[in-house]
Amino acid sequence: MGAAGAIREDRLWQRHADMAKLGGTPKGGVNRQALSAEDAAARNLLGSWARARGFAVSTDAIGNLFVRREGSDPKALPVLSGSHMDSQPTGGRFDGMYGVLAAFEALEALEDAGVKTRRPVVAVAWTNEEGSRFQPGAMGSAVFAGHYDLDEMLQAKDWKGAVLKDALAETLKAAPALMLDGRPGFPLDGYVEAHIEQGPRLENERKTIGVVTAIQGSRRYIVTTHGEEAHAGTTPRAARKDAFAAALRIAQAMYEATTDKDDTLRFTIGRVDVAPGSPNTVPGRTVFTIDMRHPEDAVLEAHEKKLKEIVAAKAAPCSAGIERVTAVPPTIFDPMVVDLVRAKTNELTLSNMDMPSGAGHDAMHIAHLCPTGMIFVPCERGISHNEIENATPQDLAAGARVLVEVLVELANR
Ligand code: HGY
Ligand code: MN
Ligand code: MN
């Protein structure tokens, strides 16, 4: 296998180390949030590597970054591979970045091995997959797929009130690239995303490659409670409209309502903002986020109803509302791509297992446009969204070898 043989473990590992310096944190993780200066620096670094290899670098109106290696048939629809470079505030150096660097390593291996493909092969870094600074997440791929409206996303605000449109303009100014005209999105023939598993299964079962079959459904909400600011010393409990106490009642009831016996439903309150945030003022307003996931949409639908009932029942004497921010149904990957990932993995004699993804990925949107699949590699103790996230150079390179062989097959079909 020419292309797989040209994948270089040392080069791929070094690129991760170079990228990890951008937004690097004391514990060895990264804080490279979407459309931050660190994100711009990562875009520039990838762009400089790409230009050095003669690949075309372009971006679209939501900031998705594309690195294109031409094929022999300029009219053929491209095959894409990539992930995201933005991270959680206390993120790891592999989540997302591995998919972008494995795709770039595949382009380099094709060059080094002199492997021609009929279709262009394009490495992509999707904008704002994490959705921790600006909601919703997987924004760049969702706009590209036509699932979210570009103008609406440009008006998104981060927790400090910064508008996405302005942050994007600053990022594209700091990391210039040829702007593709018109609304984001172009026809493509296939998409494959490599990613660390972000769970313990591959490591526990001693497998090198995860042949990803599906992604579970996910929904995000914002709950706001409104009370009345009052003096902490003089206001009797009976007279209070404590917005945090209301949020607590609602949250507690939600945790109970989403505790299923087989521990399949995922319910997370990741962020709580209490206003005015003064120790001696009774909170007048509380905002908290909900992230809820399950392999079956009907279960999410049923629990959404319960969440709404709880908000109505537990708010008094405050008022409260729940707003759904996103609802992404479960994704089933194209069997042709899943079988191809498994076949190439077996040809490379790498241990593997079929598995669904608990984490969300850009592939959940792109799967609506073309045959799509994913390749997982293990991460240490399955830890992710944590600065101690870790993987091995050998596993990262193994995933890149499978990726490049799958891309060759798709780009020549
Ligand atoms: O939240 C997720 O599943 C992804 O890691 N952003
Ligand atoms: Mn990710
Ligand atoms: Mn993530």
Short mmCIF file of C-alpha atoms and ligand atoms in Angstrom, two decimals:
data_model
loop_
_atom_site.label_atom_id
_atom_site.label_comp_id
_atom_site.label_asym_id
_atom_site.label_seq_id
_atom_site.Cartn_x
_atom_site.Cartn_y
_atom_site.Cartn_z
CA MET A 1 0.00 0.00 0.00
CA GLY A 2 1.89 3.02 -1.37
CA ALA A 3 0.00 5.75 0.37
CA ALA A 4 -0.26 4.05 3.78
CA GLY A 5 3.44 3.29 3.61
CA ALA A 6 4.15 6.98 3.19
CA ILE A 7 2.34 8.02 6.38
CA ARG A 8 5.01 9.29 8.77
CA GLU A 9 4.38 8.76 12.47
CA ASP A 10 7.10 11.23 13.52
CA ARG A 11 5.82 14.03 11.27
CA LEU A 12 2.22 13.55 12.42
CA TRP A 13 3.24 13.52 16.08
CA GLN A 14 5.42 16.63 15.69
CA ARG A 15 2.57 18.51 14.03
CA HIS A 16 0.40 17.77 17.08
CA ALA A 17 3.16 19.13 19.31
CA ASP A 18 3.47 22.26 17.14
CA MET A 19 -0.28 22.87 17.21
CA ALA A 20 -0.51 22.19 20.96
CA LYS A 21 1.67 25.25 21.56
CA LEU A 22 -1.16 27.42 20.20
CA GLY A 23 -3.35 27.96 23.25
CA GLY A 24 -1.25 25.49 25.25
CA THR A 25 -2.21 25.21 28.94
CA PRO A 26 0.04 24.45 31.95
CA LYS A 27 -1.32 20.88 32.22
CA GLY A 28 -0.37 20.13 28.60
CA GLY A 29 -3.82 20.66 27.12
CA VAL A 30 -5.13 23.49 24.98
CA ASN A 31 -7.52 26.42 25.30
CA ARG A 32 -8.02 27.28 21.62
CA GLN A 33 -11.63 28.36 21.48
CA ALA A 34 -13.44 29.06 18.23
CA LEU A 35 -12.45 32.28 16.43
CA SER A 36 -9.93 33.26 19.10
CA ALA A 37 -6.40 34.50 18.43
CA GLU A 38 -5.22 30.95 19.12
CA ASP A 39 -7.64 29.60 16.51
CA ALA A 40 -6.30 32.10 13.98
CA ALA A 41 -2.75 31.02 14.80
CA ALA A 42 -3.67 27.37 14.17
CA ARG A 43 -5.27 28.33 10.86
CA ASN A 44 -2.10 30.17 9.87
CA LEU A 45 0.14 27.28 10.86
CA LEU A 46 -1.90 24.75 8.87
CA GLY A 47 -2.00 27.19 5.94
CA SER A 48 1.77 27.61 5.99
CA TRP A 49 2.33 23.83 5.93
CA ALA A 50 -0.19 23.48 3.11
CA ARG A 51 1.27 26.24 0.96
CA ALA A 52 4.74 24.76 1.43
CA ARG A 53 3.40 21.60 -0.25
CA GLY A 54 1.69 23.51 -3.05
CA PHE A 55 -1.83 22.73 -1.86
CA ALA A 56 -4.53 25.38 -2.43
CA VAL A 57 -5.85 26.96 0.78
CA SER A 58 -9.32 28.54 0.89
CA THR A 59 -12.03 29.45 3.36
CA ASP A 60 -15.78 30.09 3.21
CA ALA A 61 -18.13 32.65 4.73
CA ILE A 62 -18.39 30.79 8.07
CA GLY A 63 -14.62 30.27 8.23
CA ASN A 64 -14.37 26.58 7.28
CA LEU A 65 -10.78 26.10 6.09
CA PHE A 66 -10.02 23.87 3.07
CA VAL A 67 -6.65 22.48 1.89
CA ARG A 68 -7.01 21.02 -1.59
CA ARG A 69 -4.82 18.51 -3.45
CA GLU A 70 -5.87 18.37 -7.10
CA GLY A 71 -6.94 15.16 -8.84
CA SER A 72 -6.56 14.18 -12.48
CA ASP A 73 -10.20 15.05 -13.27
CA PRO A 74 -10.81 18.72 -12.37
CA LYS A 75 -14.55 18.27 -12.86
CA ALA A 76 -14.82 15.36 -10.42
CA LEU A 77 -16.50 16.08 -7.08
CA PRO A 78 -13.93 16.16 -4.27
CA VAL A 79 -13.55 13.80 -1.35
CA LEU A 80 -13.15 15.59 1.99
CA SER A 81 -11.54 14.58 5.26
CA GLY A 82 -11.03 16.59 8.42
CA SER A 83 -12.46 17.67 11.75
CA HIS A 84 -12.01 20.81 13.91
CA MET A 85 -9.15 22.83 15.42
CA ASP A 86 -11.17 24.68 18.04
CA SER A 87 -11.03 23.22 21.53
CA GLN A 88 -12.83 23.22 24.86
CA PRO A 89 -11.58 25.83 27.38
CA THR A 90 -9.71 23.04 29.20
CA GLY A 91 -9.39 20.78 26.17
CA GLY A 92 -6.93 18.18 24.99
CA ARG A 93 -4.44 18.39 22.14
CA PHE A 94 -6.06 15.58 20.09
CA ASP A 95 -9.85 16.23 20.11
CA GLY A 96 -10.58 17.52 16.60
CA MET A 97 -7.00 18.41 15.81
CA TYR A 98 -6.16 14.76 15.14
CA GLY A 99 -8.77 14.60 12.37
CA VAL A 100 -7.41 17.73 10.70
CA LEU A 101 -3.77 16.64 10.98
CA ALA A 102 -4.51 13.04 9.90
CA ALA A 103 -6.22 14.44 6.80
CA PHE A 104 -3.27 16.73 6.12
CA GLU A 105 -0.84 13.85 6.70
CA ALA A 106 -2.85 11.85 4.16
CA LEU A 107 -2.39 14.61 1.57
CA GLU A 108 1.35 14.67 2.27
CA ALA A 109 1.58 10.88 2.04
CA LEU A 110 -0.20 10.94 -1.33
CA GLU A 111 2.33 13.52 -2.51
CA ASP A 112 5.32 11.65 -1.10
CA ALA A 113 4.16 8.35 -2.57
CA GLY A 114 3.32 9.99 -5.90
CA VAL A 115 -0.18 8.54 -5.72
CA LYS A 116 -2.54 10.11 -8.21
CA THR A 117 -6.26 10.25 -7.53
CA ARG A 118 -9.04 11.01 -10.00
CA ARG A 119 -10.92 13.25 -7.57
CA PRO A 120 -9.43 16.15 -5.64
CA VAL A 121 -8.84 15.26 -1.98
CA VAL A 122 -9.51 18.12 0.45
CA ALA A 123 -8.51 18.40 4.11
CA VAL A 124 -10.96 20.54 6.09
CA ALA A 125 -11.00 22.29 9.47
CA TRP A 126 -14.64 23.07 10.32
CA THR A 127 -15.37 26.24 12.27
CA ASN A 128 -16.60 26.07 15.88
CA GLU A 129 -17.31 22.38 16.36
CA GLU A 130 -17.12 22.54 20.15
CA GLY A 131 -19.81 25.17 20.64
CA SER A 132 -18.35 26.10 24.03
CA ARG A 133 -17.73 29.77 23.24
CA PHE A 134 -20.42 30.30 20.60
CA GLN A 135 -23.49 28.05 20.51
CA PRO A 136 -24.52 25.93 18.67
CA GLY A 137 -21.62 23.58 18.15
CA ALA A 138 -20.69 21.88 14.87
CA MET A 139 -21.61 25.26 13.44
CA GLY A 140 -19.29 25.39 10.40
CA SER A 141 -20.25 21.95 9.15
CA ALA A 142 -23.95 22.59 9.83
CA VAL A 143 -23.90 25.84 7.84
CA PHE A 144 -21.96 24.05 5.07
CA ALA A 145 -24.65 21.34 5.03
CA GLY A 146 -27.44 23.94 4.97
CA HIS A 147 -28.73 22.82 8.40
CA TYR A 148 -28.09 26.17 10.10
CA ASP A 149 -28.63 29.60 8.51
CA LEU A 150 -25.41 31.55 7.88
CA ASP A 151 -26.84 34.99 8.74
CA GLU A 152 -28.33 33.68 11.98
CA MET A 153 -25.03 32.06 13.01
CA LEU A 154 -23.11 35.25 12.25
CA GLN A 155 -25.26 36.95 14.92
CA ALA A 156 -24.45 34.36 17.60
CA LYS A 157 -23.00 35.87 20.79
CA ASP A 158 -20.47 34.39 23.20
CA TRP A 159 -20.94 34.55 26.98
CA LYS A 160 -19.28 37.98 27.12
CA GLY A 161 -21.53 39.35 24.36
CA ALA A 162 -18.98 39.26 21.52
CA VAL A 163 -20.70 38.73 18.16
CA LEU A 164 -19.52 35.83 15.99
CA LYS A 165 -19.47 37.98 12.85
CA ASP A 166 -16.87 40.29 14.40
CA ALA A 167 -14.77 37.45 15.81
CA LEU A 168 -14.85 35.73 12.40
CA ALA A 169 -13.77 38.91 10.60
CA GLU A 170 -10.86 39.30 13.01
CA THR A 171 -9.85 35.66 12.57
CA LEU A 172 -9.95 35.81 8.77
CA LYS A 173 -7.94 39.04 8.88
CA ALA A 174 -5.32 37.38 11.09
CA ALA A 175 -5.37 34.18 9.00
CA PRO A 176 -6.11 35.25 5.42
CA ALA A 177 -7.09 32.67 2.80
CA LEU A 178 -8.80 32.74 -0.58
CA MET A 179 -12.50 33.31 0.16
CA LEU A 180 -14.86 30.95 -1.68
CA ASP A 181 -17.69 33.08 -2.97
CA GLY A 182 -21.35 32.70 -2.10
CA ARG A 183 -22.94 30.77 0.73
CA PRO A 184 -20.88 27.96 2.31
CA GLY A 185 -21.33 24.54 0.79
CA PHE A 186 -20.28 22.77 -2.37
CA PRO A 187 -21.02 19.30 -3.78
CA LEU A 188 -18.72 16.54 -2.53
CA ASP A 189 -18.48 12.85 -3.22
CA GLY A 190 -17.48 11.51 0.17
CA TYR A 191 -16.32 12.48 3.67
CA VAL A 192 -14.24 10.56 6.22
CA GLU A 193 -13.36 11.94 9.67
CA ALA A 194 -10.65 10.54 11.92
CA HIS A 195 -11.04 11.26 15.65
CA ILE A 196 -9.92 9.97 19.03
CA GLU A 197 -12.69 7.83 20.54
CA GLN A 198 -13.15 10.05 23.62
CA GLY A 199 -14.26 6.94 25.49
CA PRO A 200 -12.55 3.83 26.97
CA ARG A 201 -13.84 1.01 24.73
CA LEU A 202 -10.95 0.65 22.26
CA GLU A 203 -8.39 0.73 25.05
CA ASN A 204 -10.37 -1.71 27.22
CA GLU A 205 -10.84 -4.11 24.32
CA ARG A 206 -7.25 -3.60 23.09
CA LYS A 207 -8.28 -2.54 19.59
CA THR A 208 -6.36 -0.01 17.51
CA ILE A 209 -9.14 1.13 15.17
CA GLY A 210 -12.82 1.93 15.78
CA VAL A 211 -14.96 1.40 12.67
CA VAL A 212 -17.62 3.98 13.50
CA THR A 213 -21.15 2.95 12.52
CA ALA A 214 -23.24 5.79 13.99
CA ILE A 215 -23.38 8.90 16.17
CA GLN A 216 -26.00 9.19 18.92
CA GLY A 217 -28.60 11.96 18.81
CA SER A 218 -27.99 15.14 20.80
CA ARG A 219 -30.05 18.10 21.95
CA ARG A 220 -28.97 21.31 23.66
CA TYR A 221 -31.12 23.69 25.72
CA ILE A 222 -30.81 26.92 27.69
CA VAL A 223 -32.87 27.27 30.89
CA THR A 224 -33.40 30.77 32.30
CA THR A 225 -35.00 31.52 35.67
CA HIS A 226 -36.18 35.02 36.57
CA GLY A 227 -36.56 36.10 40.22
CA GLU A 228 -36.10 39.38 42.07
CA GLU A 229 -32.81 40.82 43.28
CA ALA A 230 -32.99 41.58 47.00
CA HIS A 231 -30.83 42.26 50.03
CA ALA A 232 -29.28 39.06 51.40
CA GLY A 233 -29.48 40.32 54.97
CA THR A 234 -32.91 41.89 55.22
CA THR A 235 -35.11 39.79 52.92
CA PRO A 236 -37.03 36.97 54.65
CA ARG A 237 -37.15 33.62 52.83
CA ALA A 238 -40.94 33.92 52.43
CA ALA A 239 -40.48 37.15 50.52
CA ARG A 240 -37.72 35.95 48.24
CA LYS A 241 -37.87 35.15 44.52
CA ASP A 242 -34.46 33.50 44.44
CA ALA A 243 -33.61 32.69 40.80
CA PHE A 244 -30.76 30.34 41.78
CA ALA A 245 -32.94 28.39 44.22
CA ALA A 246 -35.45 27.94 41.39
CA ALA A 247 -32.69 26.78 39.03
CA LEU A 248 -31.52 24.31 41.66
CA ARG A 249 -35.03 22.83 42.11
CA ILE A 250 -35.40 22.51 38.35
CA ALA A 251 -31.93 21.00 37.88
CA GLN A 252 -32.37 18.48 40.70
CA ALA A 253 -35.69 17.30 39.27
CA MET A 254 -34.10 17.03 35.80
CA TYR A 255 -31.21 14.91 37.08
CA GLU A 256 -33.76 12.54 38.68
CA ALA A 257 -35.94 12.44 35.56
CA THR A 258 -32.99 11.57 33.31
CA THR A 259 -31.50 8.85 35.51
CA ASP A 260 -32.30 5.78 33.40
CA LYS A 261 -31.57 2.30 34.76
CA ASP A 262 -29.30 1.21 31.89
CA ASP A 263 -27.22 4.43 32.07
CA THR A 264 -27.61 5.17 28.36
CA LEU A 265 -29.17 8.64 28.49
CA ARG A 266 -26.54 11.40 28.88
CA PHE A 267 -27.66 14.56 30.73
CA THR A 268 -25.18 17.36 31.46
CA ILE A 269 -25.49 20.82 32.94
CA GLY A 270 -22.16 22.28 31.88
CA ARG A 271 -22.52 25.96 32.52
CA VAL A 272 -24.41 28.02 35.12
CA ASP A 273 -24.45 31.81 35.17
CA VAL A 274 -25.97 33.52 38.23
CA ALA A 275 -26.77 37.25 38.11
CA PRO A 276 -25.88 39.66 39.45
CA GLY A 277 -23.28 37.35 40.94
CA SER A 278 -22.86 39.28 44.16
CA PRO A 279 -22.44 37.38 47.46
CA ASN A 280 -24.95 39.58 49.29
CA THR A 281 -27.66 39.98 46.67
CA VAL A 282 -30.40 37.39 46.17
CA PRO A 283 -29.97 36.21 42.53
CA GLY A 284 -32.47 37.76 40.14
CA ARG A 285 -31.57 35.62 37.11
CA THR A 286 -29.93 32.26 36.45
CA VAL A 287 -29.04 30.77 33.07
CA PHE A 288 -27.87 27.19 32.67
CA THR A 289 -27.10 24.93 29.70
CA ILE A 290 -28.34 21.38 29.09
CA ASP A 291 -26.67 18.83 26.84
CA MET A 292 -28.78 15.65 26.44
CA ARG A 293 -27.90 12.64 24.26
CA HIS A 294 -29.23 9.19 23.41
CA PRO A 295 -28.99 6.74 20.47
CA GLU A 296 -32.78 6.94 19.93
CA ASP A 297 -34.53 10.20 19.00
CA ALA A 298 -37.81 9.02 20.52
CA VAL A 299 -36.14 8.83 23.93
CA LEU A 300 -34.80 12.36 23.53
CA GLU A 301 -38.25 13.54 22.47
CA ALA A 302 -39.89 11.93 25.51
CA HIS A 303 -37.34 13.45 27.88
CA GLU A 304 -37.64 16.87 26.28
CA LYS A 305 -41.30 16.80 27.26
CA LYS A 306 -40.33 15.93 30.84
CA LEU A 307 -37.79 18.79 30.99
CA LYS A 308 -40.44 21.28 29.90
CA GLU A 309 -42.92 19.95 32.49
CA ILE A 310 -40.29 20.27 35.23
CA VAL A 311 -39.51 23.89 34.31
CA ALA A 312 -43.22 24.75 34.52
CA ALA A 313 -43.76 22.87 37.79
CA LYS A 314 -40.66 23.93 39.76
CA ALA A 315 -40.12 27.60 38.91
CA ALA A 316 -42.54 29.29 41.34
CA PRO A 317 -42.32 31.79 42.93
CA CYS A 318 -39.92 32.67 40.10
CA SER A 319 -40.68 32.37 36.39
CA ALA A 320 -38.60 30.21 34.07
CA GLY A 321 -38.24 29.20 30.44
CA ILE A 322 -36.46 26.49 28.47
CA GLU A 323 -35.25 27.11 24.91
CA ARG A 324 -34.01 24.34 22.63
CA VAL A 325 -30.79 25.45 20.91
CA THR A 326 -30.07 22.36 18.80
CA ALA A 327 -31.57 18.96 18.02
CA VAL A 328 -29.34 16.70 15.93
CA PRO A 329 -30.92 13.29 15.25
CA PRO A 330 -28.86 10.08 15.44
CA THR A 331 -26.58 9.57 12.42
CA ILE A 332 -26.21 6.18 10.72
CA PHE A 333 -23.09 6.13 8.52
CA ASP A 334 -23.19 4.85 4.93
CA PRO A 335 -22.53 1.08 4.94
CA MET A 336 -20.30 1.47 1.85
CA VAL A 337 -17.94 3.72 3.80
CA VAL A 338 -18.18 1.69 7.02
CA ASP A 339 -17.32 -1.50 5.11
CA LEU A 340 -14.45 0.28 3.33
CA VAL A 341 -12.96 1.49 6.63
CA ARG A 342 -13.19 -2.05 8.03
CA ALA A 343 -11.72 -3.61 4.85
CA LYS A 344 -8.74 -1.24 4.73
CA THR A 345 -8.15 -1.73 8.46
CA ASN A 346 -8.07 -5.49 7.96
CA GLU A 347 -5.74 -5.15 4.95
CA LEU A 348 -3.41 -3.22 7.23
CA THR A 349 -3.79 -6.06 9.76
CA LEU A 350 -4.88 -3.62 12.49
CA SER A 351 -7.14 -4.84 15.29
CA ASN A 352 -10.55 -3.21 15.08
CA MET A 353 -14.17 -3.23 16.19
CA ASP A 354 -17.40 -1.68 14.97
CA MET A 355 -18.75 0.92 17.38
CA PRO A 356 -21.13 3.90 17.64
CA SER A 357 -19.89 7.34 18.70
CA GLY A 358 -21.07 8.83 21.98
CA ALA A 359 -19.53 12.16 21.06
CA GLY A 360 -20.88 14.47 18.39
CA HIS A 361 -18.81 15.29 15.32
CA ASP A 362 -18.98 17.38 12.15
CA ALA A 363 -19.63 14.12 10.30
CA MET A 364 -23.20 14.14 11.69
CA HIS A 365 -24.01 17.05 9.38
CA ILE A 366 -21.87 16.07 6.39
CA ALA A 367 -23.47 12.58 6.40
CA HIS A 368 -26.57 14.26 4.95
CA LEU A 369 -24.61 15.41 1.88
CA CYS A 370 -22.61 12.36 0.77
CA PRO A 371 -21.40 8.87 1.81
CA THR A 372 -19.70 9.50 5.15
CA GLY A 373 -17.82 7.52 7.77
CA MET A 374 -15.45 7.89 10.71
CA ILE A 375 -12.30 6.23 12.02
CA PHE A 376 -11.58 6.15 15.77
CA VAL A 377 -8.26 5.63 17.50
CA PRO A 378 -7.89 5.05 21.26
CA CYS A 379 -7.22 7.79 23.80
CA GLU A 380 -5.75 7.07 27.22
CA ARG A 381 -8.40 5.87 29.69
CA GLY A 382 -10.97 7.32 27.30
CA ILE A 383 -10.40 10.76 28.81
CA SER A 384 -11.28 13.80 26.66
CA HIS A 385 -12.51 17.39 27.15
CA ASN A 386 -9.74 17.42 29.72
CA GLU A 387 -6.17 18.78 29.50
CA ILE A 388 -4.70 15.36 30.30
CA GLU A 389 -6.24 13.85 27.12
CA ASN A 390 -3.57 11.60 25.59
CA ALA A 391 -2.94 9.23 22.65
CA THR A 392 0.08 7.39 21.24
CA PRO A 393 2.03 8.28 18.08
CA GLN A 394 1.59 4.68 16.90
CA ASP A 395 -2.22 4.74 17.16
CA LEU A 396 -2.47 8.17 15.51
CA ALA A 397 -0.34 6.96 12.60
CA ALA A 398 -2.35 3.72 12.33
CA GLY A 399 -5.56 5.72 12.00
CA ALA A 400 -3.94 7.94 9.36
CA ARG A 401 -2.86 4.84 7.37
CA VAL A 402 -6.43 3.56 7.30
CA LEU A 403 -7.66 7.05 6.42
CA VAL A 404 -5.35 7.55 3.44
CA GLU A 405 -6.22 4.15 1.96
CA VAL A 406 -9.95 4.84 2.36
CA LEU A 407 -9.49 8.25 0.72
CA VAL A 408 -7.61 6.72 -2.24
CA GLU A 409 -10.46 4.25 -2.76
CA LEU A 410 -13.14 6.94 -2.55
CA ALA A 411 -11.17 9.39 -4.70
CA ASN A 412 -10.81 6.83 -7.48
CA ARG A 413 -14.31 5.44 -7.50
O1 HGY B 1 -19.73 17.56 22.44
C1 HGY B 1 -19.25 16.74 21.64
O2 HGY B 1 -19.74 15.64 21.53
C2 HGY B 1 -18.05 17.10 20.82
O3 HGY B 1 -16.91 16.60 21.46
N1 HGY B 1 -17.94 18.51 20.62
MN MN B 2 -14.19 16.65 18.55
MN MN B 3 -14.92 17.91 21.66
#
